XYZ file of C-alpha atoms in Angstrom:
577
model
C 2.763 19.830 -80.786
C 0.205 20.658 -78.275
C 1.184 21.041 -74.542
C -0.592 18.234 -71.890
C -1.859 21.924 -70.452
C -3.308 22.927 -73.385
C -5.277 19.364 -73.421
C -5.733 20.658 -69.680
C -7.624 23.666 -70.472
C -9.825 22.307 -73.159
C -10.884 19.379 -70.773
C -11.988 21.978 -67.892
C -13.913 23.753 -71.094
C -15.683 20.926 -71.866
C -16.692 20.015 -68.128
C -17.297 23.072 -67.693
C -20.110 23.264 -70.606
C -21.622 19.812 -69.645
C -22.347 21.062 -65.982
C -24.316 24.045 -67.173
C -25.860 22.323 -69.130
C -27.025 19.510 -66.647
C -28.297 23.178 -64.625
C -30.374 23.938 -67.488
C -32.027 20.380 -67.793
C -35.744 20.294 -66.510
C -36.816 18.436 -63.627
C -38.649 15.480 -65.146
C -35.145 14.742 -66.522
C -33.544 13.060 -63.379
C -35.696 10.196 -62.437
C -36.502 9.142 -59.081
C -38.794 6.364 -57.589
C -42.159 7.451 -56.293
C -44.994 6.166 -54.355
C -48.231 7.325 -54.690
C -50.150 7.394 -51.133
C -54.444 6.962 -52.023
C -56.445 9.171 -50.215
C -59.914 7.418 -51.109
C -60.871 11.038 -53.051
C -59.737 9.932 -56.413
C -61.834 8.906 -58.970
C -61.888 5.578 -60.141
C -60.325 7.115 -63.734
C -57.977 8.710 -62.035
C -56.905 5.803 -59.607
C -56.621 3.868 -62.823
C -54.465 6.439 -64.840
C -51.976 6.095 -61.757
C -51.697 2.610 -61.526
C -51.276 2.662 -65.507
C -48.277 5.100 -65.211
C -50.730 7.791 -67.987
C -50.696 10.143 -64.500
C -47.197 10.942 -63.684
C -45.916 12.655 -60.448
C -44.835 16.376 -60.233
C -41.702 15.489 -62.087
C -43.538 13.819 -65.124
C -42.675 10.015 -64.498
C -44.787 7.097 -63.518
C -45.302 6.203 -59.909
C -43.662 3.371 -59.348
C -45.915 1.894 -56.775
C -49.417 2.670 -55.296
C -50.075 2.373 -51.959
C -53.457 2.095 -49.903
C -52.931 3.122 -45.984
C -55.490 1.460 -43.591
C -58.941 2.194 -44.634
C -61.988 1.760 -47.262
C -61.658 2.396 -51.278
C -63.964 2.282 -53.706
C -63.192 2.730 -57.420
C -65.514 1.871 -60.282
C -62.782 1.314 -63.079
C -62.963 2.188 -66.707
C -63.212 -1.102 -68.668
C -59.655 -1.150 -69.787
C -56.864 -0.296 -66.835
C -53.613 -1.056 -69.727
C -50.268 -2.087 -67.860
C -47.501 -1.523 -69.705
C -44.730 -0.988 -66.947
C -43.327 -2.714 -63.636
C -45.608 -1.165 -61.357
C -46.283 -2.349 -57.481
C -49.910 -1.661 -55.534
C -49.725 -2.016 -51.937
C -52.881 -2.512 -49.509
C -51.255 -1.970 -46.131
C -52.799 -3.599 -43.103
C -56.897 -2.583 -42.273
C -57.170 -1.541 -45.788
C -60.002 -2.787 -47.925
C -59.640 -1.900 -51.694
C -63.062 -2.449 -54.062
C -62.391 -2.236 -57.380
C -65.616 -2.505 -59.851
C -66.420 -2.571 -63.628
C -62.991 -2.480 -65.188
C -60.655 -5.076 -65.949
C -56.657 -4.883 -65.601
C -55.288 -5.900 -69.375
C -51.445 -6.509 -70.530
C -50.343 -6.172 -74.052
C -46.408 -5.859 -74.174
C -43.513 -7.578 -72.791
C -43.039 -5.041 -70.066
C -46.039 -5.591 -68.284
C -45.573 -6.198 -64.839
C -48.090 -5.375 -61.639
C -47.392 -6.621 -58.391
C -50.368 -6.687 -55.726
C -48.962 -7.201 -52.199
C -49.496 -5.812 -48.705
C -51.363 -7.395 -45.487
C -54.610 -5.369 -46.641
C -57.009 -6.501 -49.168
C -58.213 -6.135 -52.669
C -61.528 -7.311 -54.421
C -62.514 -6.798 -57.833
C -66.625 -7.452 -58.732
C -69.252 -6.808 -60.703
C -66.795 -6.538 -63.876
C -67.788 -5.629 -67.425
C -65.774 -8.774 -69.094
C -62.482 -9.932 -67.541
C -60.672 -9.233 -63.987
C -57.163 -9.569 -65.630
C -56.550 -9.810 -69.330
C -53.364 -10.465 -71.645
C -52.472 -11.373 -74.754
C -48.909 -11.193 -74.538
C -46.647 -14.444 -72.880
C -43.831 -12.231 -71.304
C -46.839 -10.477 -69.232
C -46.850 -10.741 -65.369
C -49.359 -10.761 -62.971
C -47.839 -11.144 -59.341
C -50.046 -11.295 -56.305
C -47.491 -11.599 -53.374
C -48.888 -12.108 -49.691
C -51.595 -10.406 -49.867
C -55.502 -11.163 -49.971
C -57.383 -11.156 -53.703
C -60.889 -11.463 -55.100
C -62.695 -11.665 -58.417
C -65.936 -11.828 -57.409
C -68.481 -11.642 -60.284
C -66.874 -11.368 -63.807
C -68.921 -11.002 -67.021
C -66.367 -13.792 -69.034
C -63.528 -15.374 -67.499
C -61.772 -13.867 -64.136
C -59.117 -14.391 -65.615
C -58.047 -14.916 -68.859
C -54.768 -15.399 -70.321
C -55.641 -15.150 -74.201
C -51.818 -14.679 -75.289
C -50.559 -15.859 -72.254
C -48.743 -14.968 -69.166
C -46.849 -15.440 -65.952
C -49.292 -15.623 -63.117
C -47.745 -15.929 -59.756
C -49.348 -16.026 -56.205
C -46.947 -16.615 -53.781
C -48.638 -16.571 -50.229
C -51.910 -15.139 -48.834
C -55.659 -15.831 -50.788
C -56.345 -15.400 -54.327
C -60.337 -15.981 -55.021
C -62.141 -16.584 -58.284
C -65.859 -17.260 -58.012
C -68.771 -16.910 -59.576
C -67.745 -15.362 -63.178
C -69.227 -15.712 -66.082
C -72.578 -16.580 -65.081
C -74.615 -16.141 -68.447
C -71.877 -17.396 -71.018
C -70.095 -20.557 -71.599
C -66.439 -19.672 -69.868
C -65.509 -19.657 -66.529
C -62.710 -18.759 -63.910
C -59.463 -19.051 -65.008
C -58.523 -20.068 -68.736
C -54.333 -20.169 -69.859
C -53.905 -20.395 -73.652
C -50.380 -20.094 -73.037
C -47.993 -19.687 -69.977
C -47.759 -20.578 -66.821
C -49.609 -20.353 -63.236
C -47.638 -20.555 -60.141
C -49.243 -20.822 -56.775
C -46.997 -21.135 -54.162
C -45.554 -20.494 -50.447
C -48.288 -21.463 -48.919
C -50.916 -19.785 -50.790
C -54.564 -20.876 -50.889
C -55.995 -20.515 -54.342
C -59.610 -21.266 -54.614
C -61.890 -21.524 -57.715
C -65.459 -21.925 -57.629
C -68.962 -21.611 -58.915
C -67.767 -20.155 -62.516
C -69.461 -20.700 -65.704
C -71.490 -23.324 -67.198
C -68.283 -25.526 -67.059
C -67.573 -25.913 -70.751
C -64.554 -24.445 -69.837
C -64.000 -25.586 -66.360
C -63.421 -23.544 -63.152
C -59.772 -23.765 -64.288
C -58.758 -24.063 -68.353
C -55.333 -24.598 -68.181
C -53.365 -24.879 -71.662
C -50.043 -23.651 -70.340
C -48.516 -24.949 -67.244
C -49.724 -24.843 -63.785
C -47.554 -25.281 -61.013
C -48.505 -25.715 -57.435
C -45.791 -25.674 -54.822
C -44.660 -26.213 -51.289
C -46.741 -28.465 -48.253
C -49.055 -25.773 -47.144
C -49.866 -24.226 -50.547
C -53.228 -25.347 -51.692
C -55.520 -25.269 -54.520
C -59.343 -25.886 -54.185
C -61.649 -26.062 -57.264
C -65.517 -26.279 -56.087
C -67.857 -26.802 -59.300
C -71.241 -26.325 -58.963
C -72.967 -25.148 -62.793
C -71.354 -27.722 -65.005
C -73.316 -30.244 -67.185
C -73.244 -33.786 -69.130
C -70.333 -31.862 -70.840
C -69.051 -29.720 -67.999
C -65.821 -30.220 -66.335
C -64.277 -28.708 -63.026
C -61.041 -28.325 -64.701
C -60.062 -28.494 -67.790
C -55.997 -29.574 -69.867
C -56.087 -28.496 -73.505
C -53.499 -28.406 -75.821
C -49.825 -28.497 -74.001
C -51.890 -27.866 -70.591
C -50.395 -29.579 -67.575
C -50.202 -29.709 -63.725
C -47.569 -30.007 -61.740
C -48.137 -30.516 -57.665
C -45.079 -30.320 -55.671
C -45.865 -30.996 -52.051
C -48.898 -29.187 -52.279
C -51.919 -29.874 -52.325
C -55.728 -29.897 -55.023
C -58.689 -30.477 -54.502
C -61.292 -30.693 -57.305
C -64.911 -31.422 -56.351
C -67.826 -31.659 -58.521
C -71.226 -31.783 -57.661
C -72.723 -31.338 -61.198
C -70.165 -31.870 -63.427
C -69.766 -35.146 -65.733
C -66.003 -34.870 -65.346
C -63.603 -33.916 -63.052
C -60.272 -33.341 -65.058
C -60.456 -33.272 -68.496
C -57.693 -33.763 -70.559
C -57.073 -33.607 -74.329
C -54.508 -36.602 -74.629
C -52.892 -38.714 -72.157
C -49.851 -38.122 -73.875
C -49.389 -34.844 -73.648
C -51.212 -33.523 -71.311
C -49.241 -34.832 -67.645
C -50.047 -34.195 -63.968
C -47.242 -34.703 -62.112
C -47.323 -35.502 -58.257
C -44.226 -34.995 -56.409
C -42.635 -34.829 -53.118
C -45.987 -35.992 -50.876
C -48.252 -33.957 -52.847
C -51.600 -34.461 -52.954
C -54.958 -34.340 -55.522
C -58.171 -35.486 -54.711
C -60.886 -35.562 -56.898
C -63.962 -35.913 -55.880
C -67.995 -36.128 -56.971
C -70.207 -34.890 -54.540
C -73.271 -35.334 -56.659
C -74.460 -34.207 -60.620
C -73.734 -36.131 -63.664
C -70.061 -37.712 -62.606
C -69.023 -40.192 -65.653
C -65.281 -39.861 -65.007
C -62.667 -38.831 -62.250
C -59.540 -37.514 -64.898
C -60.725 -37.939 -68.213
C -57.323 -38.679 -71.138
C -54.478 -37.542 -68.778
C -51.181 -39.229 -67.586
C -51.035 -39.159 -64.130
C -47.452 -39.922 -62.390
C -47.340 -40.034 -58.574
C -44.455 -40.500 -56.607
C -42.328 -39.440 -53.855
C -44.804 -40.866 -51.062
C -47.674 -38.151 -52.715
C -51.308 -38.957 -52.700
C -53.960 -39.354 -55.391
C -57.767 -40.045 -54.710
C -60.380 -40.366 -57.241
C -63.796 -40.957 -56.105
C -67.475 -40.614 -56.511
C -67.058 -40.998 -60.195
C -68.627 -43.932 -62.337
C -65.254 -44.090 -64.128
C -62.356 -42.885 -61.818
C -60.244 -42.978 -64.374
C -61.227 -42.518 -68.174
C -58.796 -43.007 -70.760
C -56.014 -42.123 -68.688
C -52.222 -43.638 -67.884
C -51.313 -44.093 -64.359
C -47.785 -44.390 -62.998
C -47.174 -45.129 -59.437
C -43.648 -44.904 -57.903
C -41.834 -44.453 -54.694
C -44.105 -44.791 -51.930
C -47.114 -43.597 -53.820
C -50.140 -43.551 -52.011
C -52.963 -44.417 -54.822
C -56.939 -45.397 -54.203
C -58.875 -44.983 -57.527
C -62.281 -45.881 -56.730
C -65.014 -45.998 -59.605
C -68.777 -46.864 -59.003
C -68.224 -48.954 -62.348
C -65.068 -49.144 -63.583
C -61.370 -48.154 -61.834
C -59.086 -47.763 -64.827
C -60.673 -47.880 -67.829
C -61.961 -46.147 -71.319
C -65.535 -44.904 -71.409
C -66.329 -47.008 -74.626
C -67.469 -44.221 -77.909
C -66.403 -40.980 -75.910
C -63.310 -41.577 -74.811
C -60.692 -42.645 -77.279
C -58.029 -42.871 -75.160
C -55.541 -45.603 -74.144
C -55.615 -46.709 -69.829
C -53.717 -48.689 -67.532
C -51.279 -48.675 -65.014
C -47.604 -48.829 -64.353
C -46.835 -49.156 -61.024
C -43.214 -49.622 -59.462
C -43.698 -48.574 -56.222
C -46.441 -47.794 -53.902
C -49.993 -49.062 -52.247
C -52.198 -48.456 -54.975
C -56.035 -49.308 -54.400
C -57.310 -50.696 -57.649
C -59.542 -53.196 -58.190
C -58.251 -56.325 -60.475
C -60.621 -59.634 -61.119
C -58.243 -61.470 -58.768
C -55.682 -60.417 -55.789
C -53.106 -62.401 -53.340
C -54.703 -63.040 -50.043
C -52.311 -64.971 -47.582
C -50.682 -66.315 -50.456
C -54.061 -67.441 -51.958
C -55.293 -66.098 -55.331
C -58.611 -64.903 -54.278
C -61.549 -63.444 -56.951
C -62.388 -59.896 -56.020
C -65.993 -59.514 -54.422
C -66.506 -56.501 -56.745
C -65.182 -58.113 -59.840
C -63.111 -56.888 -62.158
C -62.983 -52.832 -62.564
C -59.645 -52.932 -65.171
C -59.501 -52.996 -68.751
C -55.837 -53.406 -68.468
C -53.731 -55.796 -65.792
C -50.956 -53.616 -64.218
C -47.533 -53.791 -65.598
C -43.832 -52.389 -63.961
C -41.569 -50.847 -66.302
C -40.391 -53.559 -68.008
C -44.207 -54.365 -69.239
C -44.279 -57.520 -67.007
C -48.215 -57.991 -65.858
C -48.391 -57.961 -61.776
C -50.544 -59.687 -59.327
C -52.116 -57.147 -56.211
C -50.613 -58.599 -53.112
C -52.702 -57.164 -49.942
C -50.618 -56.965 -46.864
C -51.695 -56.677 -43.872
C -49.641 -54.098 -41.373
C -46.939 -53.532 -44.023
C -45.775 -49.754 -44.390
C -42.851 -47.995 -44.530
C -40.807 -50.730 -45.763
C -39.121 -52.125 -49.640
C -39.471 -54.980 -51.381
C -36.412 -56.259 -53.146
C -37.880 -58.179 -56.503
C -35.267 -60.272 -58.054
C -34.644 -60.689 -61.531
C -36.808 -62.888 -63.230
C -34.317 -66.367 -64.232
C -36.159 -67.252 -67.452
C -36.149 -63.677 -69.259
C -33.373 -60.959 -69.139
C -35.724 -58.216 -69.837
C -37.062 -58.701 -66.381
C -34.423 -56.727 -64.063
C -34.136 -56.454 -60.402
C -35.765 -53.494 -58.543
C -36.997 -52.524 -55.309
C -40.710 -51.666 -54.268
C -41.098 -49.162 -52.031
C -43.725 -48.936 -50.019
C -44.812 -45.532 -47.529
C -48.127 -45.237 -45.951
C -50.787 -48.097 -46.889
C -55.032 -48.199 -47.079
C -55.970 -48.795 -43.205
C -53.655 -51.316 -41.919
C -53.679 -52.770 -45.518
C -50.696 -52.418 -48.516
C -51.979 -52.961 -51.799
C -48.978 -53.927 -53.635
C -48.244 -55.060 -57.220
C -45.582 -57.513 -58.194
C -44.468 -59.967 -60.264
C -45.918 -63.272 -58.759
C -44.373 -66.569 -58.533
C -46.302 -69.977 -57.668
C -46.007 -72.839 -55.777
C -47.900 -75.890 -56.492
C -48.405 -78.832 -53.871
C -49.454 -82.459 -55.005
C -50.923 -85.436 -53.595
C -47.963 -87.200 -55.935
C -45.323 -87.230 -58.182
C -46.921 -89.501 -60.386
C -50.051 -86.546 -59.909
C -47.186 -83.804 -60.913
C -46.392 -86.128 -63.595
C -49.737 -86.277 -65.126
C -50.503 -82.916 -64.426
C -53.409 -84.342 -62.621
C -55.121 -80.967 -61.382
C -58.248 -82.697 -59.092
C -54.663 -83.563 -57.394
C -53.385 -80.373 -56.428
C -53.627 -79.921 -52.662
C -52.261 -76.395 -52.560
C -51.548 -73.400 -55.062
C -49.418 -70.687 -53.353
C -48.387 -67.174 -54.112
C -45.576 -64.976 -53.512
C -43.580 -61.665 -54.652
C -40.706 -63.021 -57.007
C -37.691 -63.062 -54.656
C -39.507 -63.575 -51.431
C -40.449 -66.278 -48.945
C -44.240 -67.930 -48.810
C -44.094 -66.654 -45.106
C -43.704 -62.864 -46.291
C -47.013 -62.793 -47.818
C -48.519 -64.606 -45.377
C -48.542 -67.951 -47.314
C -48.569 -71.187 -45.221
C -47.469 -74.531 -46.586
C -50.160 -77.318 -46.240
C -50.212 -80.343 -44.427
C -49.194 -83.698 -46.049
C -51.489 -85.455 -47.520
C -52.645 -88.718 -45.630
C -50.042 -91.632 -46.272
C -50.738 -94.606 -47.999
C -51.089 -98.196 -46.282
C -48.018 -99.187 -44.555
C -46.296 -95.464 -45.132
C -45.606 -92.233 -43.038
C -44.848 -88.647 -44.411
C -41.220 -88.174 -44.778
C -40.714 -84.743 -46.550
C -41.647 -82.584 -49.609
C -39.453 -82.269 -52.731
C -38.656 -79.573 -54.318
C -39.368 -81.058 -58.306
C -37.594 -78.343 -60.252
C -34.282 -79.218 -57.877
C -34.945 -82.743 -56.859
C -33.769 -81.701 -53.584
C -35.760 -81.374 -50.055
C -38.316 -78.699 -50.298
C -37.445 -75.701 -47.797
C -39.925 -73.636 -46.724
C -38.182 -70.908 -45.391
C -36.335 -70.260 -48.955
C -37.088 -67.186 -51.367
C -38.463 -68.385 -54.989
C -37.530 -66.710 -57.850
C -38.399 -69.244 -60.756
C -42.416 -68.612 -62.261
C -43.551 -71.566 -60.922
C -42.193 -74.338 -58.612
C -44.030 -77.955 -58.305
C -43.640 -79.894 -55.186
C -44.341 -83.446 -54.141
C -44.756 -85.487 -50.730
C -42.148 -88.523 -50.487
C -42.820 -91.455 -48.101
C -41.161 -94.214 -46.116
C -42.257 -97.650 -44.514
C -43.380 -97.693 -41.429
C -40.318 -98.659 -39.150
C -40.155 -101.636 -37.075
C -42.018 -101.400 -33.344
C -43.636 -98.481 -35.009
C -47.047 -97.078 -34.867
C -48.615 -99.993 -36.890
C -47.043 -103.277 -34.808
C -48.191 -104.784 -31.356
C -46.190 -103.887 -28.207
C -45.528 -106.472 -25.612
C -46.379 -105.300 -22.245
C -43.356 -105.653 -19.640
C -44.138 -104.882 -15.853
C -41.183 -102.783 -14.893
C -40.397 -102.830 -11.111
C -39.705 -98.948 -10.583
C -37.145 -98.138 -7.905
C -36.899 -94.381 -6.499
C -33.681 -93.233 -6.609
C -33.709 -91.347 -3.400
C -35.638 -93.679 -1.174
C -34.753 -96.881 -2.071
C -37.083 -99.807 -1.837
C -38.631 -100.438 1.342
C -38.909 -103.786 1.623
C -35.071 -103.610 1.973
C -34.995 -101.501 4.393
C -35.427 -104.428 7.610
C -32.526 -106.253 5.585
C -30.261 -103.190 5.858
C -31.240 -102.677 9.527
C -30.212 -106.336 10.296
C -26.688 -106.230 8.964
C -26.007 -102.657 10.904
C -27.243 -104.379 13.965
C -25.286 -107.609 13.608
C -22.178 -105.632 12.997
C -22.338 -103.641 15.872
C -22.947 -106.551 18.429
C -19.787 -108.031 16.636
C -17.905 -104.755 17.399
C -18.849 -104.938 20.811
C -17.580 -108.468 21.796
C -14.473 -107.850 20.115
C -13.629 -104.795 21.924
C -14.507 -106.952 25.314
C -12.781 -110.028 24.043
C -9.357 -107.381 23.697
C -9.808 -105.407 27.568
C -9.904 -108.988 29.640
C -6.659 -110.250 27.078
């Protein structure tokens, strides 16, 4: 057997060997991050091969990040700068980096290029694209720093395979690309776009808008209360569009902020199907879109729109604010679609697409053939600008209830009595339009007659009163006031009004729940002595109570006298006994 020393020795032999060995290995063998420092000499070729990772450092390997001191750069870029690697490029503070010509294209899965830095980067005059890729696991990361694209023969950007796209922070600028051809500034086929911590992302004066300012069929995400997205369109056409959801495309706003405006453009957002293709508004985001001018048929064109969470949508400007598309209002939505023709509805021929709205929550400015004024169904001046009367989630049609000062507040509905399917739920209500809350809700009425035998007939020359309220609420809550009594008959005064569904005194002051509740004045006889008989008139003799009457007074006076000269001779009569 062999000896642990023997296994001794033949270990120190073998570490031994691997240690000159490891002395014999070149340089370029034993990696070690490097930055690159720009000088402003290189070539744009050469600028490119480093960012690429093709020009290594001394010890053969890629730089792993680029860096830009305070200054000017100029580079005109070959047309094809291929990322293939993690790879950072850093524009420190005061410097200004120009790229021109070239474009910056991903291919693999391991494509990742980070601009950052308080400096600045701009990318113009460009032979086709500012970023390419046609592979989904590709990233393009633009983190706190400044960007433009300034000038692109096609599409700024354009994510053919897909990508990850995020711009967290500082300004990322797309404008005025693809100025002879049909695309525009940004187009996803697949992916996703993330603008966030407080970045400002703004898109404008791209294309001929076939393809929108943004074409977004992957997922766009826009996050956090000071990041914002602007989209200005300016080129577009009868068929152009200032943003564009094909395919799976959707947008998500979390407590950011969009704004699309269009001043030649027939559409604002264009959508392929309202059922897939969703923008979401969450946690007080906000989207306006808005025509400034141009062709402007419709606001959002086939989309499903969901706001909640006290966000914001406004659509106006547009002859159609919304066209084809689903709205659903929750939770202290703040909503105001308002079309020169039509509010919610389908463009008849070119649309194809299902509208209407569910709303559960929220003062949402749409304009229905009637509303509830003070309780009163009232026509709308501008008539009727639905195809579809709102419905809440159980598919139960609503009634608009303006209210005047109401914000901030709920609404408890109560179950409807005559159908199950109708549940309880509360109606919450944030900020409103101007002093006024537009709220829809499942209406119940109260009817007032001149009779029961009126009620009884169904006599409707003999209703005095038709009232509205929200199912579960008082008359007084909408601002509803119960009218006067008719005038009695001969020989009769008003007693009280009946509640005909109960039989019972009609109160006022109670909630109604039941869809429609019929009430009736009941009378009495005039009593006795009352208003209708003759009085007798009787002279009452008033007496004040703290003077007495005066004629008494010498009567009074008398008797004190008298008693007093009594007094006197009896106290005489007594001193001479």
């Amino acid at each position: 057997m062999r000896t642990l020393h023997s296994y001794g020795k033949s270990m120190a032999v073998i570490i031994t060997f691997l240690l000159a060995l490891m002395m014999l290995m070149p340089p370029n063998m034993a990696y070690a991050a490097s930055t690159y420092t720009a000088t402003g000499t290189e070539s744009g070729a050469d600028i490119a091969a480093i960012i690429a990772g093709t020009k290594p450092d001394a010890s053969g390997n890629p730089y792993d990040s680029v860096e830009f001191p305070a200054g000017n750069y100029k580079y005109d870029l070959p047309d094809s700068v291929i990322i293939s690697r993690p790879v950072k490029v850093k524009a420190d503070t005061g410097a200004k980096v120009e790229f021109k010509g070239g474009s910056f294209r991903a291919h693999n899965n391991s494509a990742d290029i980070t601009f950052t830095g308080a400096g600045s980067f701009e990318m113009n005059n460009l032979n086709s694209y500012g970023f390419f890729s046609s592979n989904v696991n590709a990233k393009f990361n633009f983190d706190h720093t400044d960007f433009t694209i300034d000038g692109a023969k096609n599409f700024g950007i354009y994510a053919f395979g897909g990508c990850t796209m995020n711009i967290k922070g500082g300004s990322f600028t797309v404008k005025n690309c693809s100025n002879t051809g049909n695309e525009g500034g940004i187009e996803f086929d697949k992916g996703k776009l993330n603008v966030s911590d407080g970045a400002q992302l703004i898109v404008e004066n791209n294309g001929n808008g076939n393809f929108g300012d943004i074409y977004m069929n992957g997922a766009m995400e826009v996050t956090g209360a000071k990041t914002k997205v602007i989209i200005n369109e300016s080129k577009a056409g009868f068929s152009g569009y200032g943003m564009v959801l094909a395919g799976g495309g959707t947008l998500k706003v979390d407590a950011g902020s969009v704004d699309i405006n269009t001043s030649a453009a027939g559409r604002g957002i264009n959508a392929g199907s309202n059922a897939t293709n969703t923008i979401d508004l969450v946690n007080g985001a906000k989207l306006n879109v808005t025509a400034n001018g141009g062709i402007a048929t419709s606001g959002i064109r086939r989309a499903k729109v969901s706001v909640k969470g006290g966000s914001v949508l406004d659509v106006k400007g547009y002859s159609y604010a919304f066209d084809g598309s689903l709205l659903e209002a929750s939770d202290r939505a703040l909503v105001t679609l308002n079309g020169k023709v039509m509010d919610n509805a389908s463009l008849k021929v070119f649309t194809g697409g299902t509208n209407g709205s569910t709303i559960m929550g929220g003062s949402v400015l749409e304009n229905y053939k009637t509303s509830v004024v003070n309780g009163v169904v009232t026509e709308n001046p501008a008539g009727n600008h639905l195809d579809n009367q709102p419905v809440n989630a159980a598919g139960e049609k609503l009634m608009r209830f303006d209210l005047k000062n109401f914000e901030n507040s709920n609404i408890d509905i109560t179950a409807d009595p005559g159908n199950a399917a109708h549940p309880a739920y509360t109606y919450r209500v944030g900020k409103n339009h101007d002093g006024t809350a537009y709220v829809w809700a499942p209406a119940v009425e109260v009817r007032f007659w001149q009779s029961k035998e009126a009620l009884d007939k169904d006599e409707a020359d003999k209703m005095i009163a038709s009232l509205s309220t929200i199912r579960g609420n008082k008359l007084g809550f909408v601002g509803a006031k119960v009218p006067e009594a008719p005038k009695a008959p001969a020989g009769k005064v008003f007693s009280h009004w009946v509640n005909a569904n109960t039989g019972r005194a009609f109160d006022s002051n109670a909630a109604f729940s039941e869809q429609r509740t019929n009430v009736y004045p009941v009378y009495k006889d005039v009593p006795a002595g009352g208003n209708n008989s003759t009085k007798k008139v009787v002279k009452v003799h008033k007496v004040s109570p703290r003077t007495g009457d005066a004629s008494m007074i010498f009567l009074y006076g008398g008797l004190v006298v008298g008693a007093v000269v009594v007094l006197m001779v009896l106290i005489k009569i007594r001193r001479r006994a």
